[in-house]
């Protein structure tokens, strides 16, 4: 289902506005199979069309693979560009994109707060999308994963590693400015509260949020739909207005991604 | 950062805020409390403060003049990295890849060094073969060569600091009557180059070894104490990293390095190897071959604890390793001393084995079947048995055999047996003796038909016999 929508969006939707002219459609005949990279509807994301189609992002650090993923080099107008494949089974964001989410709000030059960064696999792709002018603040509490995250951050200067508990945003308030998007993949039962706290502290008015909800994690006895509905309700109470929700089938089971906007009531200042 | 007031913060607060005499808006409630305590400033913490903070944060770039966003970003990045490092206690000392690389390099160097030395010897051997036979140490050979070069110069050269007197004299003598070929200046030059290389590499090797020792002590002090630097480094290199090594079971660590032998043995259902890389540890080396397997197992068990302590523990002291090593050495000593005796056995085990040996003794000949005389009167027998009750009470297993024997007997014979038992009394268990006693009166009553005394019979057998009699 996701694939179909993708093709439709590529053919019909406006692709001209995507990125700089460098990344426009390139056709390079390589024998019988046409290998090309097309920009996706979302800015900064591309589709690699070759023997198998793949979702790719432009590698900010050419020559290096972050977690052993496949790298693809395509020559375009005489220039060699390297792309890294994005595995939707490992990354919830890729699964959401392939599932056909309307807007991810992560564009080049945006500032992203990533809660639950783990070893930095998806964070590296976000870093590719936002480019060198954007910033992604990667928050991860576990030391083991944090070590890998710091190593990834060493190579990519637009990743700022924060090894703190996301439950206490005040502990890292000196490191983070205001952000445009919050992406949360924390898998904790109180994740709505965590996102709300971080949003109140760091998310600008009119900013967006993407939350990946794992039904088992919140409540393993209730049905998935019930869990998602209750989470959405909790978010609404915190002034986080959800705009779309989609499940991550076939990549994950009982997972959903909720996308919404944040706009607290303006208080007199 | 953690709810405490920094000195600088204190200064700033004292200077600016105290003068202003206004309440301080604080984002962190805890920090606010502390400030209030220490500096007596009234602090406010409310949702309004949060909104204020948001506003400030959004306009941060504009509010602080003269700071470019790029600089801010760079500052944030640097701060974040240093904070993360502090969180992880990330010290460059603790990286174990250094160990893996160093030990691999050490092995490579050894191989190369050996090759070069062999080549050097052979090459120079064409010119002066006797030197190779006289000087066996490689480094000395090269140094000697370097000093002298051509054979003709041996007479004039002084090799006293490299070689002892007699050897030097030998060398000089050999130089006079050598049967090697003549070589030109360039040839000697090249050989000398090679020699220089060899000496350099040798020195580097010693330096690298010291470096390796330092690193091992820094990264894995407990492992170093337990098995030594080289073996520890090899184990880490074999597993890939200290963390990987920590995930292995003790039995795996014991045979790490002997995989070929292990799988060969497993496939052909033979005995698996008892040691791998651990064989080269000093503890295993100093035991006799009989106990190497045992020690290797014990050492592996304790080493694994040390490895895990080093990999996951917070502090880097080697106290635990020292303690364990002392324990192991004590056990080793007791192993060596006692030899035959099991370490895990106790005195009772020892006694038990002895007992068992006694149990398997041969049955004595029972002459009860010899006599065919008619049985004697019952009374006498009863009296006898009563006397012997106490005496017999302390017998053990022998009585079992006796019981069996008894059941077959007739009365007369019992007398004899009773006498025998008396003589062969041993003071051990009571149970069987009681049985024996019970059996005695019963069997005695068998032949007697006119007994008025009812025997205190408890066992069914006896009753049966009585019935048959009657």
mmCIF file of N, CA and C in Angstrom, chain A residues 133 135 143-144 146-147 150-151 153-154 157 159-164 170-171 173-178 199-205 262 264-265 267-269, chain B residues 1-2 26-29 31 45 47-48 50-60 70 73 75-77 79-81 83-85 87-88 90 243 247 312:
data_model
loop_
_atom_site.group_PDB
_atom_site.id
_atom_site.type_symbol
_atom_site.label_atom_id
_atom_site.label_comp_id
_atom_site.label_asym_id
_atom_site.label_seq_id
_atom_site.Cartn_x
_atom_site.Cartn_y
_atom_site.Cartn_z
ATOM 1 N N UNK A 133 23.044 23.054 7.890
ATOM 2 C CA UNK A 133 22.517 24.255 8.536
ATOM 3 C C UNK A 133 21.519 23.943 9.636
ATOM 4 N N UNK A 135 19.945 21.581 12.916
ATOM 5 C CA UNK A 135 20.515 21.023 14.134
ATOM 6 C C UNK A 135 19.582 19.958 14.671
ATOM 7 N N UNK A 143 23.812 4.702 28.702
ATOM 8 C CA UNK A 143 25.230 4.997 28.478
ATOM 9 C C UNK A 143 25.804 4.189 27.332
ATOM 10 N N UNK A 144 25.364 2.936 27.252
ATOM 11 C CA UNK A 144 25.914 2.066 26.210
ATOM 12 C C UNK A 144 25.590 2.617 24.845
ATOM 13 N N UNK A 146 24.548 5.606 24.332
ATOM 14 C CA UNK A 146 25.058 6.969 24.282
ATOM 15 C C UNK A 146 26.469 7.041 23.751
ATOM 16 N N UNK A 147 27.244 6.002 24.076
ATOM 17 C CA UNK A 147 28.612 5.981 23.583
ATOM 18 C C UNK A 147 28.629 5.972 22.058
ATOM 19 N N UNK A 150 27.577 9.347 20.689
ATOM 20 C CA UNK A 150 28.631 10.363 20.710
ATOM 21 C C UNK A 150 29.599 10.146 19.558
ATOM 22 N N UNK A 151 29.864 8.886 19.250
ATOM 23 C CA UNK A 151 30.758 8.619 18.120
ATOM 24 C C UNK A 151 30.161 9.081 16.805
ATOM 25 N N UNK A 153 28.031 11.492 16.565
ATOM 26 C CA UNK A 153 28.000 12.954 16.625
ATOM 27 C C UNK A 153 29.360 13.563 16.343
ATOM 28 N N UNK A 154 30.410 12.782 16.598
ATOM 29 C CA UNK A 154 31.738 13.325 16.327
ATOM 30 C C UNK A 154 31.916 13.609 14.855
ATOM 31 N N UNK A 157 28.542 17.268 12.524
ATOM 32 C CA UNK A 157 28.516 18.392 13.450
ATOM 33 C C UNK A 157 27.128 18.953 13.664
ATOM 34 N N UNK A 159 24.731 17.159 14.819
ATOM 35 C CA UNK A 159 24.088 16.363 15.877
ATOM 36 C C UNK A 159 24.689 16.790 17.203
ATOM 37 N N UNK A 160 23.815 17.131 18.142
ATOM 38 C CA UNK A 160 24.300 17.491 19.483
ATOM 39 C C UNK A 160 23.845 16.392 20.443
ATOM 40 N N UNK A 161 24.765 15.617 20.970
ATOM 41 C CA UNK A 161 24.365 14.518 21.843
ATOM 42 C C UNK A 161 24.067 15.015 23.258
ATOM 43 N N UNK A 162 22.975 14.549 23.810
ATOM 44 C CA UNK A 162 22.618 14.922 25.171
ATOM 45 C C UNK A 162 22.339 13.634 25.925
ATOM 46 N N UNK A 163 23.203 13.338 26.884
ATOM 47 C CA UNK A 163 23.029 12.062 27.577
ATOM 48 C C UNK A 163 22.311 12.292 28.897
ATOM 49 N N UNK A 164 21.039 12.617 28.799
ATOM 50 C CA UNK A 164 20.258 12.876 29.996
ATOM 51 C C UNK A 164 18.916 12.187 29.881
ATOM 52 N N UNK A 170 14.696 20.104 32.261
ATOM 53 C CA UNK A 170 15.440 21.195 32.872
ATOM 54 C C UNK A 170 16.915 20.853 33.032
ATOM 55 N N UNK A 171 17.205 19.552 33.030
ATOM 56 C CA UNK A 171 18.600 19.175 33.235
ATOM 57 C C UNK A 171 19.464 19.494 32.027
ATOM 58 N N UNK A 173 18.572 22.062 29.880
ATOM 59 C CA UNK A 173 18.014 23.274 29.281
ATOM 60 C C UNK A 173 19.079 24.208 28.752
ATOM 61 N N UNK A 174 20.313 24.087 29.241
ATOM 62 C CA UNK A 174 21.343 25.011 28.772
ATOM 63 C C UNK A 174 21.910 24.602 27.424
ATOM 64 N N UNK A 175 21.569 23.408 26.983
ATOM 65 C CA UNK A 175 22.161 22.941 25.742
ATOM 66 C C UNK A 175 21.274 23.190 24.538
ATOM 67 N N UNK A 176 20.007 23.383 24.769
ATOM 68 C CA UNK A 176 19.059 23.369 23.659
ATOM 69 C C UNK A 176 18.357 24.708 23.555
ATOM 70 N N UNK A 177 18.322 25.217 22.326
ATOM 71 C CA UNK A 177 17.525 26.415 22.066
ATOM 72 C C UNK A 177 16.109 25.993 21.699
ATOM 73 N N UNK A 178 15.376 26.866 21.063
ATOM 74 C CA UNK A 178 14.023 26.490 20.656
ATOM 75 C C UNK A 178 14.106 25.642 19.396
ATOM 76 N N UNK A 199 8.002 19.684 25.166
ATOM 77 C CA UNK A 199 7.384 20.659 24.268
ATOM 78 C C UNK A 199 7.216 21.997 24.986
ATOM 79 N N UNK A 200 6.769 21.960 26.245
ATOM 80 C CA UNK A 200 6.584 23.213 26.984
ATOM 81 C C UNK A 200 7.875 23.967 27.129
ATOM 82 N N UNK A 201 8.972 23.235 27.229
ATOM 83 C CA UNK A 201 10.249 23.906 27.448
ATOM 84 C C UNK A 201 10.924 24.326 26.153
ATOM 85 N N UNK A 202 10.819 23.475 25.129
ATOM 86 C CA UNK A 202 11.669 23.720 23.978
ATOM 87 C C UNK A 202 10.952 23.942 22.656
ATOM 88 N N UNK A 203 9.696 23.547 22.543
ATOM 89 C CA UNK A 203 9.069 23.597 21.220
ATOM 90 C C UNK A 203 8.456 24.972 20.990
ATOM 91 N N UNK A 204 8.762 25.550 19.839
ATOM 92 C CA UNK A 204 8.268 26.902 19.592
ATOM 93 C C UNK A 204 6.787 26.868 19.260
ATOM 94 N N UNK A 205 6.181 28.019 19.351
ATOM 95 C CA UNK A 205 4.759 28.112 18.998
ATOM 96 C C UNK A 205 4.590 27.721 17.550
ATOM 97 N N UNK A 262 1.834 22.123 17.879
ATOM 98 C CA UNK A 262 1.847 22.603 19.256
ATOM 99 C C UNK A 262 1.672 24.109 19.268
ATOM 100 N N UNK A 264 0.724 26.644 22.359
ATOM 101 C CA UNK A 264 0.170 26.956 23.677
ATOM 102 C C UNK A 264 -0.539 28.297 23.640
ATOM 103 N N UNK A 265 -1.497 28.449 24.558
ATOM 104 C CA UNK A 265 -2.218 29.716 24.607
ATOM 105 C C UNK A 265 -1.257 30.811 25.000
ATOM 106 N N UNK A 267 0.306 33.598 26.861
ATOM 107 C CA UNK A 267 0.073 34.176 28.181
ATOM 108 C C UNK A 267 0.596 35.593 28.176
ATOM 109 N N UNK A 268 0.013 36.406 29.003
ATOM 110 C CA UNK A 268 0.450 37.796 29.022
ATOM 111 C C UNK A 268 1.862 37.868 29.571
ATOM 112 N N UNK A 269 2.685 38.586 28.870
ATOM 113 C CA UNK A 269 4.076 38.692 29.305
ATOM 114 C C UNK A 269 4.454 40.136 29.471
ATOM 115 N N UNK B 1 24.560 22.541 37.963
ATOM 116 C CA UNK B 1 23.869 21.609 37.080
ATOM 117 C C UNK B 1 23.047 20.607 37.871
ATOM 118 N N UNK B 2 23.580 20.132 38.952
ATOM 119 C CA UNK B 2 22.828 19.122 39.686
ATOM 120 C C UNK B 2 22.206 19.700 40.941
ATOM 121 N N UNK B 26 13.134 31.566 38.537
ATOM 122 C CA UNK B 26 13.991 30.383 38.362
ATOM 123 C C UNK B 26 13.208 29.295 37.651
ATOM 124 N N UNK B 27 13.845 28.652 36.700
ATOM 125 C CA UNK B 27 13.167 27.573 35.978
ATOM 126 C C UNK B 27 13.201 26.276 36.772
ATOM 127 N N UNK B 28 14.290 26.046 37.460
ATOM 128 C CA UNK B 28 14.441 24.805 38.199
ATOM 129 C C UNK B 28 14.057 25.048 39.654
ATOM 130 N N UNK B 29 13.038 24.372 40.106
ATOM 131 C CA UNK B 29 12.528 24.632 41.459
ATOM 132 C C UNK B 29 13.561 24.305 42.518
ATOM 133 N N UNK B 31 16.816 24.315 42.281
ATOM 134 C CA UNK B 31 17.868 25.335 42.288
ATOM 135 C C UNK B 31 17.364 26.576 43.000
ATOM 136 N N UNK B 45 8.854 30.528 41.033
ATOM 137 C CA UNK B 45 8.820 29.417 40.072
ATOM 138 C C UNK B 45 7.366 29.118 39.771
ATOM 139 N N UNK B 47 4.285 28.704 36.253
ATOM 140 C CA UNK B 47 4.128 28.561 34.801
ATOM 141 C C UNK B 47 4.475 29.835 34.039
ATOM 142 N N UNK B 48 4.256 30.946 34.703
ATOM 143 C CA UNK B 48 4.590 32.204 34.030
ATOM 144 C C UNK B 48 6.080 32.236 33.723
ATOM 145 N N UNK B 50 7.895 29.754 33.129
ATOM 146 C CA UNK B 50 8.144 28.913 31.958
ATOM 147 C C UNK B 50 7.905 29.657 30.666
ATOM 148 N N UNK B 51 6.824 30.407 30.648
ATOM 149 C CA UNK B 51 6.521 31.164 29.430
ATOM 150 C C UNK B 51 7.594 32.186 29.160
ATOM 151 N N UNK B 52 8.028 32.829 30.220
ATOM 152 C CA UNK B 52 9.106 33.802 30.086
ATOM 153 C C UNK B 52 10.336 33.153 29.474
ATOM 154 N N UNK B 53 10.622 31.979 30.015
ATOM 155 C CA UNK B 53 11.795 31.255 29.536
ATOM 156 C C UNK B 53 11.666 30.944 28.053
ATOM 157 N N UNK B 54 10.475 30.534 27.682
ATOM 158 C CA UNK B 54 10.253 30.232 26.270
ATOM 159 C C UNK B 54 10.512 31.451 25.418
ATOM 160 N N UNK B 55 9.963 32.568 25.891
ATOM 161 C CA UNK B 55 10.163 33.791 25.135
ATOM 162 C C UNK B 55 11.640 34.137 25.002
ATOM 163 N N UNK B 56 12.312 34.028 26.126
ATOM 164 C CA UNK B 56 13.736 34.367 26.112
ATOM 165 C C UNK B 56 14.482 33.438 25.171
ATOM 166 N N UNK B 57 14.162 32.176 25.298
ATOM 167 C CA UNK B 57 14.866 31.186 24.485
ATOM 168 C C UNK B 57 14.642 31.450 23.002
ATOM 169 N N UNK B 58 13.395 31.791 22.660
ATOM 170 C CA UNK B 58 13.114 32.033 21.243
ATOM 171 C C UNK B 58 13.905 33.219 20.741
ATOM 172 N N UNK B 59 14.036 34.223 21.599
ATOM 173 C CA UNK B 59 14.690 35.438 21.150
ATOM 174 C C UNK B 59 16.144 35.486 21.547
ATOM 175 N N UNK B 60 16.660 34.336 21.938
ATOM 176 C CA UNK B 60 18.023 34.302 22.478
ATOM 177 C C UNK B 60 19.020 35.019 21.586
ATOM 178 N N UNK B 70 26.144 30.951 14.618
ATOM 179 C CA UNK B 70 27.111 29.872 14.383
ATOM 180 C C UNK B 70 27.953 29.625 15.612
ATOM 181 N N UNK B 73 25.950 27.873 18.121
ATOM 182 C CA UNK B 73 25.823 26.447 17.804
ATOM 183 C C UNK B 73 27.100 25.704 18.158
ATOM 184 N N UNK B 75 29.293 26.556 20.340
ATOM 185 C CA UNK B 75 29.409 26.491 21.804
ATOM 186 C C UNK B 75 28.540 25.372 22.347
ATOM 187 N N UNK B 76 27.302 25.326 21.849
ATOM 188 C CA UNK B 76 26.394 24.265 22.299
ATOM 189 C C UNK B 76 26.985 22.892 22.027
ATOM 190 N N UNK B 77 27.528 22.759 20.834
ATOM 191 C CA UNK B 77 28.079 21.465 20.439
ATOM 192 C C UNK B 77 29.214 21.059 21.366
ATOM 193 N N UNK B 79 29.894 22.156 24.335
ATOM 194 C CA UNK B 79 29.403 21.916 25.682
ATOM 195 C C UNK B 79 28.730 20.557 25.784
ATOM 196 N N UNK B 80 27.924 20.258 24.762
ATOM 197 C CA UNK B 80 27.211 18.979 24.770
ATOM 198 C C UNK B 80 28.186 17.812 24.770
ATOM 199 N N UNK B 81 29.217 17.909 23.947
ATOM 200 C CA UNK B 81 30.177 16.808 23.885
ATOM 201 C C UNK B 81 30.912 16.632 25.199
ATOM 202 N N UNK B 83 29.900 17.513 28.162
ATOM 203 C CA UNK B 83 28.961 16.983 29.142
ATOM 204 C C UNK B 83 28.747 15.490 28.941
ATOM 205 N N UNK B 84 28.577 15.110 27.666
ATOM 206 C CA UNK B 84 28.378 13.685 27.389
ATOM 207 C C UNK B 84 29.578 12.886 27.851
ATOM 208 N N UNK B 85 30.738 13.443 27.585
ATOM 209 C CA UNK B 85 31.944 12.734 27.984
ATOM 210 C C UNK B 85 31.999 12.593 29.501
ATOM 211 N N UNK B 87 29.493 12.465 31.409
ATOM 212 C CA UNK B 87 28.485 11.465 31.751
ATOM 213 C C UNK B 87 29.002 10.059 31.565
ATOM 214 N N UNK B 88 29.688 9.873 30.480
ATOM 215 C CA UNK B 88 30.162 8.519 30.176
ATOM 216 C C UNK B 88 31.460 8.204 30.886
ATOM 217 N N UNK B 90 34.132 9.177 29.912
ATOM 218 C CA UNK B 90 34.805 8.785 28.700
ATOM 219 C C UNK B 90 36.238 9.231 28.764
ATOM 220 N N UNK B 243 34.471 -5.830 26.134
ATOM 221 C CA UNK B 243 33.052 -6.110 26.371
ATOM 222 C C UNK B 243 32.657 -7.451 25.800
ATOM 223 N N UNK B 247 31.360 -11.118 27.800
ATOM 224 C CA UNK B 247 30.121 -11.857 27.568
ATOM 225 C C UNK B 247 30.336 -13.350 27.528
ATOM 226 N N UNK B 312 32.693 -3.709 33.211
ATOM 227 C CA UNK B 312 31.477 -3.006 33.603
ATOM 228 C C UNK B 312 31.605 -2.216 34.887
#
